[in-house]
């Protein structure tokens, strides 16, 4: 019992090694379960024996329980049938184990299941040069469209940056908090993904906007993780904004053809209209125009210059001089502005400068002191793992970067890869520690290896549960597999202990091995089944729940239920057969020892 509980706690070690988001979410589970098991172990070894000695002194007998007897009889018949056909049962079980583990590569994968927050956070980006009035007009139009859906309770919008100034954004940025009615009251009955798809189609008629559907909490987490307002982002790092944005456009065109990718949009660095007035020094020298005079005329015409200061109490305001709009409305108007010369005459700016319109940088994004251009996207109606794998394959084949430029995929995908890498490092160490504990407990490699066989069969059960329910593998499901390691090994410890105890104590039977195994199975059916059924029944509400917040617990519960039921069947029907094969020479040794004893008695 002590080693079984220590093994379960050891199986939880990978959870303590998680980092960042997954560590914050699941480390409380590991601490809670670990301390609960420790408390249960101490209570079992101290308080429970005392209570038994007090409460169970006399008239203790087991009553007939039809439910338990039916289950016990069914499992015993199953074991007897498996033992009769052991030449077929064991190979078939091994084939199922290998095939089940191999099928894991065909599971869809994601970082964490998307938690339903009961609302939608919509971010709409318009061109950088949009005016405030036009942005508000588009925002009003979008709110009317959103409120046209019967599932929407209300929609509130915000234009520009937040009031606290923590997010650098211009009038081009519009964010909408869309509160929804409870999903069970929706008419027509559609899923949230279908609702978002309909909203996206309705808003697609508005030209020049870029959409990103998320949820309030998720939106903040996504931006904190990748620095980009989107679930997943692709960044190109380097120096030239034009080159990087050109490559991002290439990637954008490729990702448009990948199934499952939605809300695809480029986070533009370039997009601010500019008027470039390039003074010609030779012509200025010919006309006798000073650079300072030319700059002053251009500055006063376009931006204005402070001529004085207005005081209102403790407040001060610049009084600016600026030319009327009809003198600066177009590049041609700017070119006709007159600049004084040193001789006292005036010359139009267009005679001493080249005036052009161009699009320049509006925002320069940096990450780790490096410039980058990025695009963002979300994934719906497909698992993240296969979607990103296909996208990366197509992008790597078509997009080549110059020396000094790099590409990175960030966001939820980055979190998933980090967590999977951590699992790949820590889980083998945890399994090795469990094996060493088993070796310490039994004192030989054979028994430790036999008990360890429960692990792959439990994993197969968890994989089957994911396939059956259409659930993707995520970090939550990975936690379920980790929890299975210790639980399923506990069944093996219970059985192999009683098998070896029976072998040492049963004498005179014609088939000592079979008798030991049969009696062991019969005596351990109840604890093995109780362990499995208690866990399965306890986790069943979490496995079938569809309430808000249940998305993170469903994969874990389904994996544990499938794995522990599969481990139960394997432990009671297949594991005894493998134990019998491993100790197949016991009967011969028993016969030999019996003959030796009879010969010694005869001689004496």
Coordinates of C-alpha atoms in Angstrom, one line a residue:
X1 CA 0.0 0.0 0.0
X2 CA 2.8 2.4 0.9
X3 CA 4.7 1.8 -2.4
X4 CA 1.5 2.0 -4.4
X5 CA 0.7 5.5 -3.1
X6 CA 4.3 6.6 -3.5
X7 CA 4.2 5.4 -7.1
X8 CA 1.0 7.4 -7.8
X9 CA 2.6 10.6 -6.3
X10 CA 5.8 9.9 -8.3
X11 CA 3.6 9.7 -11.5
X12 CA 2.5 13.3 -10.8
X13 CA 6.0 14.7 -11.0
X14 CA 5.8 15.8 -14.7
X15 CA 2.9 18.2 -13.8
X16 CA 5.2 20.0 -11.3
X17 CA 7.6 20.6 -14.2
X18 CA 5.1 22.5 -16.3
X19 CA 5.8 26.2 -17.1
X20 CA 3.9 29.4 -17.8
X21 CA 0.2 28.9 -18.7
X22 CA 0.0 25.1 -18.3
X23 CA 1.9 25.3 -15.0
X24 CA -0.5 27.9 -13.6
X25 CA -3.5 25.8 -14.6
X26 CA -2.5 22.3 -13.6
X27 CA 0.0 22.6 -10.7
X28 CA -2.8 23.1 -8.2
X29 CA -4.3 19.8 -9.3
X30 CA -0.9 18.0 -8.7
X31 CA -0.5 19.6 -5.3
X32 CA -4.0 18.8 -4.2
X33 CA -3.9 15.2 -5.4
X34 CA -0.5 14.6 -4.0
X35 CA -1.3 15.9 -0.5
X36 CA -4.6 14.1 -0.5
X37 CA -2.9 10.8 -1.3
X38 CA -0.3 11.5 1.4
X39 CA -3.0 12.2 3.9
X40 CA -5.0 9.1 2.9
X41 CA -1.9 7.0 3.3
X42 CA -1.1 8.3 6.8
X43 CA -4.7 7.8 7.8
X44 CA -4.8 4.3 6.4
X45 CA -1.7 3.2 8.2
X46 CA -2.6 4.9 11.6
X47 CA -6.3 5.7 12.2
X48 CA -8.0 3.0 10.1
X49 CA -6.5 0.0 12.0
X50 CA -7.5 1.5 15.3
X51 CA -11.0 2.1 14.2
X52 CA -11.2 -1.5 12.8
X53 CA -10.1 -2.9 16.1
X54 CA -12.8 -0.9 17.9
X55 CA -15.7 -1.2 15.6
X56 CA -15.2 -4.7 14.1
X57 CA -14.7 -6.8 17.2
X58 CA -17.4 -9.4 16.8
X59 CA -20.2 -10.6 14.6
X60 CA -18.3 -9.5 11.5
X61 CA -19.4 -11.4 8.4
X62 CA -19.9 -10.6 4.8
X63 CA -23.5 -10.4 3.5
X64 CA -24.6 -11.4 0.1
X65 CA -24.5 -8.6 -2.3
X66 CA -26.2 -9.4 -5.7
X67 CA -24.5 -6.6 -7.6
X68 CA -21.0 -7.4 -6.4
X69 CA -21.6 -11.1 -6.9
X70 CA -22.8 -10.6 -10.4
X71 CA -19.8 -8.5 -11.3
X72 CA -17.4 -10.9 -9.6
X73 CA -19.0 -13.9 -11.4
X74 CA -18.7 -12.1 -14.8
X75 CA -15.1 -11.2 -14.3
X76 CA -14.2 -14.7 -13.1
X77 CA -15.9 -16.2 -16.1
X78 CA -14.0 -13.8 -18.3
X79 CA -10.7 -14.9 -16.7
X80 CA -11.5 -18.6 -17.0
X81 CA -12.4 -18.1 -20.7
X82 CA -9.2 -16.1 -21.3
X83 CA -7.1 -18.7 -19.5
X84 CA -8.5 -21.5 -21.7
X85 CA -7.6 -19.5 -24.8
X86 CA -4.4 -18.0 -23.6
X87 CA -2.5 -18.9 -26.7
X88 CA -4.8 -16.5 -28.6
X89 CA -5.7 -13.9 -25.9
X90 CA -2.1 -12.8 -25.1
X91 CA -1.0 -12.3 -28.7
X92 CA -4.2 -10.4 -29.5
X93 CA -3.8 -8.2 -26.5
X94 CA -0.2 -7.4 -27.5
X95 CA -1.4 -6.6 -31.0
X96 CA -4.1 -4.3 -29.6
X97 CA -1.5 -2.6 -27.4
X98 CA 1.0 -2.0 -30.3
X99 CA -1.8 -0.8 -32.6
X100 CA -3.4 1.4 -30.0
X101 CA -0.1 3.2 -29.2
X102 CA 0.7 3.6 -32.9
X103 CA -2.7 5.1 -33.5
X104 CA -1.8 8.0 -31.2
X105 CA 0.0 9.7 -34.1
X106 CA -3.4 10.0 -35.8
X107 CA -5.0 11.9 -33.0
X108 CA -5.6 15.6 -33.4
X109 CA -3.6 17.9 -31.1
X110 CA -4.0 21.3 -29.5
X111 CA -2.5 23.2 -26.6
X112 CA -5.6 23.5 -24.4
X113 CA -9.3 23.1 -25.3
X114 CA -10.8 26.5 -25.9
X115 CA -12.7 27.6 -22.8
X116 CA -16.1 29.0 -23.4
X117 CA -16.4 32.3 -21.6
X118 CA -20.0 32.8 -22.6
X119 CA -19.2 35.8 -24.8
X120 CA -17.3 37.0 -27.8
X121 CA -14.5 39.5 -28.1
X122 CA -14.3 40.9 -31.6
X123 CA -11.4 43.1 -32.8
X124 CA -11.9 45.0 -36.0
X125 CA -8.9 46.7 -37.6
X126 CA -9.5 49.3 -40.3
X127 CA -6.8 51.1 -42.4
X128 CA -4.3 53.0 -40.4
X129 CA -5.1 56.3 -42.0
X130 CA -8.8 56.2 -41.2
X131 CA -10.4 59.2 -39.6
X132 CA -12.2 59.1 -36.2
X133 CA -15.6 59.9 -37.7
X134 CA -15.3 57.1 -40.3
X135 CA -14.1 54.6 -37.7
X136 CA -17.0 55.4 -35.4
X137 CA -19.4 55.1 -38.4
X138 CA -18.0 51.6 -39.2
X139 CA -18.2 50.7 -35.5
X140 CA -21.9 51.7 -35.4
X141 CA -22.6 49.6 -38.5
X142 CA -20.9 46.6 -37.0
X143 CA -22.9 46.9 -33.7
X144 CA -26.1 46.9 -35.7
X145 CA -25.1 43.8 -37.6
X146 CA -24.1 42.0 -34.4
X147 CA -27.3 42.9 -32.6
X148 CA -29.3 41.4 -35.5
X149 CA -28.3 37.9 -34.3
X150 CA -30.9 36.6 -31.8
X151 CA -28.2 34.9 -29.8
X152 CA -26.6 38.3 -28.9
X153 CA -27.7 40.0 -25.7
X154 CA -25.8 43.2 -26.3
X155 CA -22.7 44.5 -28.0
X156 CA -20.5 47.3 -26.7
X157 CA -17.7 48.8 -28.8
X158 CA -14.5 50.9 -28.1
X159 CA -12.7 52.9 -30.7
X160 CA -9.0 53.7 -30.4
X161 CA -6.9 53.0 -27.5
X162 CA -8.2 52.1 -24.0
X163 CA -8.8 54.9 -21.5
X164 CA -5.8 54.0 -19.4
X165 CA -3.5 54.2 -22.4
X166 CA -1.9 50.8 -21.8
X167 CA -2.4 49.7 -25.4
X168 CA -0.9 51.8 -28.2
X169 CA -3.6 51.9 -30.9
X170 CA -5.1 54.5 -33.1
X171 CA -8.6 55.2 -34.5
X172 CA -8.1 52.2 -36.7
X173 CA -8.7 49.8 -33.8
X174 CA -12.2 48.8 -32.8
X175 CA -13.0 46.3 -30.1
X176 CA -16.4 44.8 -29.4
X177 CA -17.6 43.0 -26.3
X178 CA -20.5 40.8 -27.4
X179 CA -22.4 39.2 -24.6
X180 CA -24.5 36.1 -25.5
X181 CA -27.6 34.5 -24.1
X182 CA -27.2 31.1 -22.5
X183 CA -26.5 28.6 -25.3
X184 CA -29.3 26.3 -24.4
X185 CA -31.8 29.1 -25.2
X186 CA -30.5 29.8 -28.7
X187 CA -33.0 29.6 -31.5
X188 CA -32.1 28.3 -34.0
X189 CA -29.9 25.8 -32.1
X190 CA -26.4 26.3 -33.5
X191 CA -22.9 26.0 -32.0
X192 CA -20.8 29.0 -31.1
X193 CA -18.4 28.2 -33.9
X194 CA -21.3 28.3 -36.4
X195 CA -22.5 31.6 -34.9
X196 CA -19.0 33.1 -35.3
X197 CA -18.9 31.8 -38.9
X198 CA -22.3 33.6 -39.7
X199 CA -21.1 36.8 -38.0
X200 CA -17.9 36.7 -40.1
X201 CA -19.9 36.2 -43.3
X202 CA -22.2 39.1 -42.4
X203 CA -19.3 41.5 -41.6
X204 CA -17.3 40.5 -44.7
X205 CA -19.5 42.9 -46.7
X206 CA -17.8 45.9 -45.0
X207 CA -14.7 46.8 -47.1
X208 CA -11.2 47.3 -45.8
X209 CA -11.6 45.7 -42.3
X210 CA -9.7 42.8 -40.7
X211 CA -11.6 40.6 -38.2
X212 CA -10.4 38.6 -35.2
X213 CA -12.9 36.7 -33.1
X214 CA -11.8 35.7 -29.6
X215 CA -13.0 35.9 -26.0
X216 CA -12.2 38.6 -23.3
X217 CA -9.8 36.6 -21.2
X218 CA -8.4 34.6 -24.1
X219 CA -7.7 37.8 -26.0
X220 CA -5.6 39.2 -23.2
X221 CA -3.7 35.9 -22.7
X222 CA -3.0 35.6 -26.5
X223 CA -1.6 39.1 -26.7
X224 CA 0.5 38.6 -23.6
X225 CA 2.0 35.4 -25.0
X226 CA 2.9 36.5 -28.5
X227 CA 2.6 40.3 -28.5
X228 CA 0.1 40.0 -31.4
X229 CA -3.6 40.4 -31.2
X230 CA -4.4 36.9 -32.4
X231 CA -4.4 33.2 -31.3
X232 CA -1.4 32.2 -33.5
X233 CA 1.1 34.4 -35.2
X234 CA 3.9 34.1 -37.7
X235 CA 6.7 36.6 -37.3
X236 CA 9.5 37.5 -39.7
X237 CA 12.4 39.2 -37.9
X238 CA 15.0 41.5 -39.6
X239 CA 15.7 45.1 -40.5
X240 CA 13.9 46.1 -43.7
X241 CA 10.2 46.7 -43.1
X242 CA 9.4 46.6 -46.7
X243 CA 11.2 43.2 -47.2
X244 CA 9.6 41.7 -44.1
X245 CA 6.1 42.8 -45.0
X246 CA 6.6 41.5 -48.5
X247 CA 7.4 38.1 -47.1
X248 CA 4.5 38.2 -44.7
X249 CA 2.2 38.9 -47.7
X250 CA 3.6 35.8 -49.4
X251 CA 2.9 33.7 -46.2
X252 CA -0.6 35.3 -46.1
X253 CA -1.4 34.1 -49.6
X254 CA -0.2 30.6 -48.7
X255 CA -2.1 30.3 -45.5
X256 CA -5.4 31.3 -47.2
X257 CA -5.4 27.9 -48.8
X258 CA -4.9 25.9 -45.6
X259 CA -8.1 24.3 -44.3
X260 CA -9.1 25.3 -40.8
X261 CA -7.3 28.7 -40.8
X262 CA -9.6 31.6 -40.1
X263 CA -9.4 35.3 -39.1
X264 CA -6.2 35.6 -41.2
X265 CA -4.8 39.1 -41.2
X266 CA -1.5 40.9 -41.6
X267 CA -0.3 43.2 -38.8
X268 CA 1.0 46.0 -40.9
X269 CA 4.0 48.1 -40.1
X270 CA 3.6 50.1 -43.3
X271 CA 0.3 51.9 -43.9
X272 CA 0.7 55.6 -43.0
X273 CA 0.3 58.0 -46.0
X274 CA 3.2 60.4 -46.2
X275 CA 3.9 63.6 -48.2
X276 CA 7.6 63.6 -49.0
X277 CA 9.1 67.1 -49.6
X278 CA 12.7 66.5 -50.8
X279 CA 14.6 69.8 -51.0
X280 CA 17.1 70.2 -53.8
X281 CA 20.1 72.0 -52.4
X282 CA 21.4 73.0 -55.9
X283 CA 18.2 74.7 -56.9
X284 CA 18.0 76.4 -53.4
X285 CA 21.5 77.8 -53.9
X286 CA 20.5 79.0 -57.4
X287 CA 17.4 80.9 -56.0
X288 CA 19.1 81.9 -52.8
X289 CA 16.7 80.0 -50.5
X290 CA 17.8 79.1 -47.0
X291 CA 17.0 75.6 -45.8
X292 CA 15.5 76.9 -42.5
X293 CA 13.1 79.2 -44.4
X294 CA 11.9 76.4 -46.7
X295 CA 11.4 74.0 -43.7
X296 CA 9.5 76.8 -41.8
X297 CA 7.1 77.3 -44.7
X298 CA 6.4 73.6 -45.0
X299 CA 6.0 73.1 -41.3
X300 CA 3.6 76.1 -40.9
X301 CA 1.5 75.0 -43.9
X302 CA 1.0 71.4 -42.9
X303 CA 1.5 71.1 -39.1
X304 CA 1.4 74.7 -37.9
X305 CA 3.9 76.6 -35.7
X306 CA 3.4 77.9 -32.2
X307 CA 3.4 81.7 -32.2
X308 CA 2.4 82.4 -28.7
X309 CA 0.9 80.9 -25.5
X310 CA -2.5 81.2 -23.9
X311 CA -2.7 80.9 -20.1
X312 CA -5.9 79.8 -18.3
X313 CA -5.1 79.6 -14.6
X314 CA -2.4 76.9 -14.3
X315 CA -3.2 75.6 -17.8
X316 CA -1.2 76.6 -20.9
X317 CA -2.1 76.2 -24.6
X318 CA 0.0 76.9 -27.7
X319 CA -1.5 79.4 -30.1
X320 CA -0.5 77.9 -33.5
X321 CA -0.4 79.6 -36.9
X322 CA -1.4 77.3 -39.8
X323 CA -2.4 78.0 -43.4
X324 CA -6.0 77.5 -44.4
X325 CA -6.9 74.1 -45.8
X326 CA -7.4 75.3 -49.3
X327 CA -3.7 76.2 -49.4
X328 CA -2.5 72.7 -48.3
X329 CA -5.2 70.3 -49.4
X330 CA -3.3 68.5 -52.2
X331 CA 0.4 68.1 -53.1
X332 CA -0.1 70.6 -55.9
X333 CA -1.3 73.2 -53.3
X334 CA 1.8 72.5 -51.2
X335 CA 4.0 72.9 -54.2
X336 CA 2.5 76.4 -54.9
X337 CA 3.4 77.8 -51.5
X338 CA 5.9 80.6 -51.7
X339 CA 9.3 80.6 -49.9
X340 CA 11.2 83.9 -49.4
X341 CA 14.6 84.2 -50.9
X342 CA 17.6 86.2 -49.7
X343 CA 17.0 88.8 -52.4
X344 CA 13.5 89.5 -51.0
X345 CA 11.6 87.7 -53.8
X346 CA 9.6 84.5 -53.4
X347 CA 9.7 81.2 -55.2
X348 CA 7.2 78.3 -55.2
X349 CA 8.3 75.2 -53.3
X350 CA 7.9 73.0 -56.3
X351 CA 10.7 74.9 -58.0
X352 CA 13.2 73.9 -55.3
X353 CA 11.9 70.5 -54.1
X354 CA 10.4 67.2 -55.4
X355 CA 7.0 66.5 -53.8
X356 CA 5.7 62.9 -53.8
X357 CA 3.1 60.9 -52.0
X358 CA 4.1 57.5 -50.5
X359 CA 3.1 55.0 -47.9
X360 CA 5.5 54.8 -44.9
X361 CA 5.8 53.1 -41.6
X362 CA 2.9 53.6 -39.2
X363 CA 4.1 51.3 -36.4
X364 CA 7.4 49.6 -35.9
X365 CA 7.0 46.4 -33.8
X366 CA 9.9 45.0 -31.9
X367 CA 10.4 41.8 -30.0
X368 CA 13.7 41.2 -28.1
X369 CA 15.0 44.5 -29.6
X370 CA 14.4 43.1 -33.1
X371 CA 12.1 44.5 -35.7
X372 CA 9.4 42.2 -37.0
X373 CA 6.4 42.0 -39.3
X374 CA 3.7 39.5 -38.4
X375 CA 0.4 38.0 -39.4
X376 CA -2.2 36.4 -37.1
X377 CA -4.8 33.7 -37.5
X378 CA -7.1 31.4 -35.6
X379 CA -8.0 27.8 -36.2
X380 CA -11.6 26.5 -36.2
X381 CA -13.2 23.2 -37.2
X382 CA -9.8 21.4 -37.2
X383 CA -7.1 20.5 -34.7
X384 CA -4.2 22.8 -34.3
X385 CA -1.4 20.2 -34.6
X386 CA -2.2 19.0 -38.2
X387 CA -3.2 22.5 -39.3
X388 CA 0.1 24.0 -38.3
X389 CA 2.0 21.1 -39.6
X390 CA 0.4 21.6 -43.1
X391 CA 0.9 25.3 -42.9
X392 CA 4.6 25.1 -42.0
X393 CA 5.3 22.5 -44.7
X394 CA 3.8 24.8 -47.4
X395 CA 5.4 27.9 -46.1
X396 CA 8.9 26.3 -45.7
X397 CA 8.6 25.0 -49.3
X398 CA 7.6 28.4 -50.8
X399 CA 9.1 31.1 -48.7
X400 CA 12.9 31.6 -48.5
X401 CA 14.4 34.4 -46.4
X402 CA 17.6 36.3 -47.0
X403 CA 20.5 36.0 -44.6
X404 CA 19.9 37.9 -41.4
X405 CA 16.1 37.3 -41.4
X406 CA 14.3 34.6 -39.4
X407 CA 10.8 33.3 -39.1
X408 CA 9.0 32.2 -35.9
X409 CA 5.5 30.6 -35.2
X410 CA 4.2 31.9 -31.9
X411 CA 1.1 31.9 -29.7
X412 CA -0.9 28.8 -28.7
X413 CA 1.3 26.7 -31.0
X414 CA 4.4 27.9 -29.2
X415 CA 2.8 27.0 -25.9
X416 CA 1.9 23.5 -27.2
X417 CA 5.4 22.8 -28.4
X418 CA 7.0 24.0 -25.1
X419 CA 4.6 21.8 -23.0
X420 CA 5.1 18.8 -25.3
X421 CA 8.9 19.2 -25.1
X422 CA 8.7 19.4 -21.3
X423 CA 6.6 16.2 -21.2
X424 CA 9.1 14.4 -23.4
X425 CA 11.8 15.3 -21.0
X426 CA 10.1 14.6 -17.7
X427 CA 7.7 11.7 -18.3
X428 CA 10.6 9.2 -19.1
X429 CA 12.3 10.3 -15.8
X430 CA 9.0 9.8 -13.9
X431 CA 8.5 6.3 -15.5
X432 CA 12.1 5.4 -14.6
X433 CA 11.6 6.4 -11.0
X434 CA 8.4 4.3 -10.9
X435 CA 10.3 1.4 -12.3
X436 CA 13.0 1.8 -9.6
X437 CA 10.4 1.9 -6.9
X438 CA 8.9 -1.3 -8.2
X439 CA 12.4 -2.9 -8.3
X440 CA 13.0 -1.8 -4.8
X441 CA 9.6 -3.2 -3.7
X442 CA 9.9 -6.6 -5.4
X443 CA 13.7 -7.0 -5.4
X444 CA 13.8 -8.4 -9.0
X445 CA 13.5 -7.1 -12.5
X446 CA 10.9 -9.7 -13.6
X447 CA 8.2 -8.6 -11.2
X448 CA 8.9 -4.9 -11.8
X449 CA 8.7 -5.5 -15.6
X450 CA 5.4 -7.4 -15.3
X451 CA 3.7 -4.7 -13.2
X452 CA 5.0 -2.1 -15.7
X453 CA 3.1 -3.8 -18.5
X454 CA -0.1 -2.2 -17.1
X455 CA 1.1 1.2 -18.3
X456 CA 0.9 0.7 -22.1
X457 CA -2.5 -1.0 -21.8
X458 CA -3.9 1.9 -19.8
X459 CA -2.5 4.3 -22.4
X460 CA -4.3 2.4 -25.1
X461 CA -7.6 2.8 -23.2
X462 CA -7.0 6.5 -22.9
X463 CA -6.3 6.8 -26.6
X464 CA -9.4 4.8 -27.4
X465 CA -11.5 7.1 -25.2
X466 CA -10.1 10.2 -27.1
X467 CA -10.9 8.6 -30.5
X468 CA -14.4 7.5 -29.4
X469 CA -15.4 10.9 -28.1
X470 CA -13.7 12.9 -31.0
X471 CA -11.4 14.7 -28.5
X472 CA -8.1 16.1 -29.5
X473 CA -5.0 15.4 -27.5
X474 CA -4.1 18.4 -25.4
X475 CA -2.1 19.2 -22.3
X476 CA -5.3 18.4 -20.3
X477 CA -5.4 14.9 -21.9
X478 CA -1.7 14.6 -21.2
X479 CA -2.4 15.2 -17.5
X480 CA -4.9 12.3 -17.6
X481 CA -2.3 10.0 -19.0
X482 CA 0.2 11.0 -16.3
X483 CA -2.5 10.3 -13.6
X484 CA -3.0 6.9 -15.2
X485 CA 0.6 5.8 -14.7
X486 CA 0.3 5.5 -10.9
X487 CA -3.3 4.3 -10.8
X488 CA -2.9 1.4 -13.3
X489 CA 0.4 0.2 -11.7
X490 CA -1.4 0.0 -8.3
X491 CA -3.6 -2.8 -9.8
X492 CA -0.5 -4.7 -10.9
X493 CA 1.1 -4.4 -7.5
X494 CA -2.1 -5.7 -5.8
X495 CA -2.3 -8.8 -8.1
X496 CA 1.4 -9.8 -8.3
X497 CA 1.7 -9.5 -4.5
X498 CA -1.2 -11.9 -4.0
X499 CA -0.1 -14.3 -6.8
X500 CA 3.4 -14.7 -5.2
X501 CA 1.9 -15.0 -1.7
X502 CA -0.4 -17.9 -3.0
X503 CA 2.6 -19.6 -4.7
X504 CA 4.4 -19.7 -1.4
X505 CA 1.5 -20.9 0.6
X506 CA -0.4 -23.3 -1.7
X507 CA 1.0 -26.9 -1.4
X508 CA -0.4 -30.1 -2.6
X509 CA -2.5 -28.8 -5.5
X510 CA -2.1 -30.5 -8.8
X511 CA -1.7 -27.2 -10.5
X512 CA -0.1 -24.8 -8.1
X513 CA 0.4 -22.0 -10.6
X514 CA -3.2 -22.0 -11.9
X515 CA -4.6 -22.3 -8.4
X516 CA -2.5 -19.4 -7.2
X517 CA -3.5 -17.2 -10.0
X518 CA -7.2 -18.1 -9.9
X519 CA -7.4 -17.5 -6.1
X520 CA -5.5 -14.3 -6.5
X521 CA -7.8 -13.0 -9.2
X522 CA -10.9 -14.0 -7.1
X523 CA -9.6 -12.3 -4.0
X524 CA -8.6 -9.1 -5.8
X525 CA -11.5 -8.6 -8.2
X526 CA -13.3 -6.3 -5.7
X527 CA -10.4 -3.9 -4.9
X528 CA -9.3 -3.7 -8.6
X529 CA -12.9 -3.1 -9.8
X530 CA -13.6 -0.7 -7.0
X531 CA -10.5 1.4 -7.8
X532 CA -11.5 1.6 -11.5
X533 CA -15.3 2.1 -11.1
X534 CA -14.9 4.7 -8.3
X535 CA -12.6 6.7 -10.4
X536 CA -14.7 6.3 -13.5
X537 CA -18.0 7.1 -11.8
X538 CA -16.4 10.1 -10.0
X539 CA -15.1 11.5 -13.2
X540 CA -18.1 10.8 -15.3
X541 CA -19.8 14.2 -14.7
X542 CA -16.6 16.0 -15.8
X543 CA -16.3 13.8 -18.9
X544 CA -19.9 14.6 -20.1
X545 CA -20.2 18.1 -18.8
X546 CA -20.7 21.0 -21.3
X547 CA -21.0 23.9 -18.9
X548 CA -18.8 27.0 -19.0
X549 CA -15.2 26.0 -17.9
X550 CA -15.7 22.3 -18.5
X551 CA -13.6 22.2 -21.6
X552 CA -10.3 21.9 -19.7
X553 CA -11.5 19.0 -17.5
X554 CA -13.3 16.9 -20.2
X555 CA -10.1 15.5 -21.9
X556 CA -8.5 14.6 -18.6
X557 CA -11.6 12.8 -17.3
X558 CA -12.2 10.9 -20.6
X559 CA -8.6 9.7 -20.7
X560 CA -8.7 8.5 -17.1
X561 CA -12.0 6.8 -17.5
X562 CA -11.0 5.0 -20.7
X563 CA -7.5 4.1 -19.4
X564 CA -8.6 2.9 -16.0
X565 CA -11.4 0.7 -17.4
X566 CA -9.0 -0.8 -20.0
X567 CA -6.4 -1.4 -17.3
X568 CA -9.0 -3.1 -15.1
X569 CA -9.9 -5.6 -17.9
X570 CA -6.2 -6.2 -18.7
X571 CA -5.3 -6.6 -15.0
X572 CA -8.0 -9.3 -14.4
X573 CA -8.0 -11.1 -17.7
X574 CA -4.7 -10.7 -19.5
X575 CA -2.1 -9.8 -16.8
X576 CA -2.6 -13.1 -14.9
X577 CA -1.9 -15.0 -18.2
X578 CA 1.4 -13.1 -18.7
X579 CA 2.3 -13.7 -15.1
X580 CA 1.6 -17.4 -15.6
X581 CA 3.9 -17.5 -18.6
X582 CA 6.6 -15.7 -16.7
X583 CA 6.4 -18.2 -13.9
X584 CA 5.6 -21.3 -16.1
X585 CA 8.3 -23.4 -14.4
X586 CA 6.9 -23.1 -10.9
X587 CA 4.8 -26.3 -11.2
X588 CA 7.9 -28.3 -12.4
X589 CA 9.9 -27.0 -9.5
X590 CA 7.0 -27.8 -7.1
X591 CA 6.8 -31.4 -8.4
X592 CA 10.5 -31.8 -8.1
X593 CA 10.5 -30.5 -4.5
X594 CA 7.6 -32.8 -3.7
X595 CA 9.4 -35.8 -5.1
X596 CA 12.5 -34.9 -3.1
X597 CA 10.6 -34.6 0.1
X598 CA 8.9 -38.0 -0.4
X599 CA 12.2 -39.6 -1.2
X600 CA 13.8 -38.2 1.9
X601 CA 10.9 -39.5 4.0
X602 CA 11.2 -42.9 2.4
X603 CA 15.0 -43.0 3.0
X604 CA 14.4 -42.0 6.6

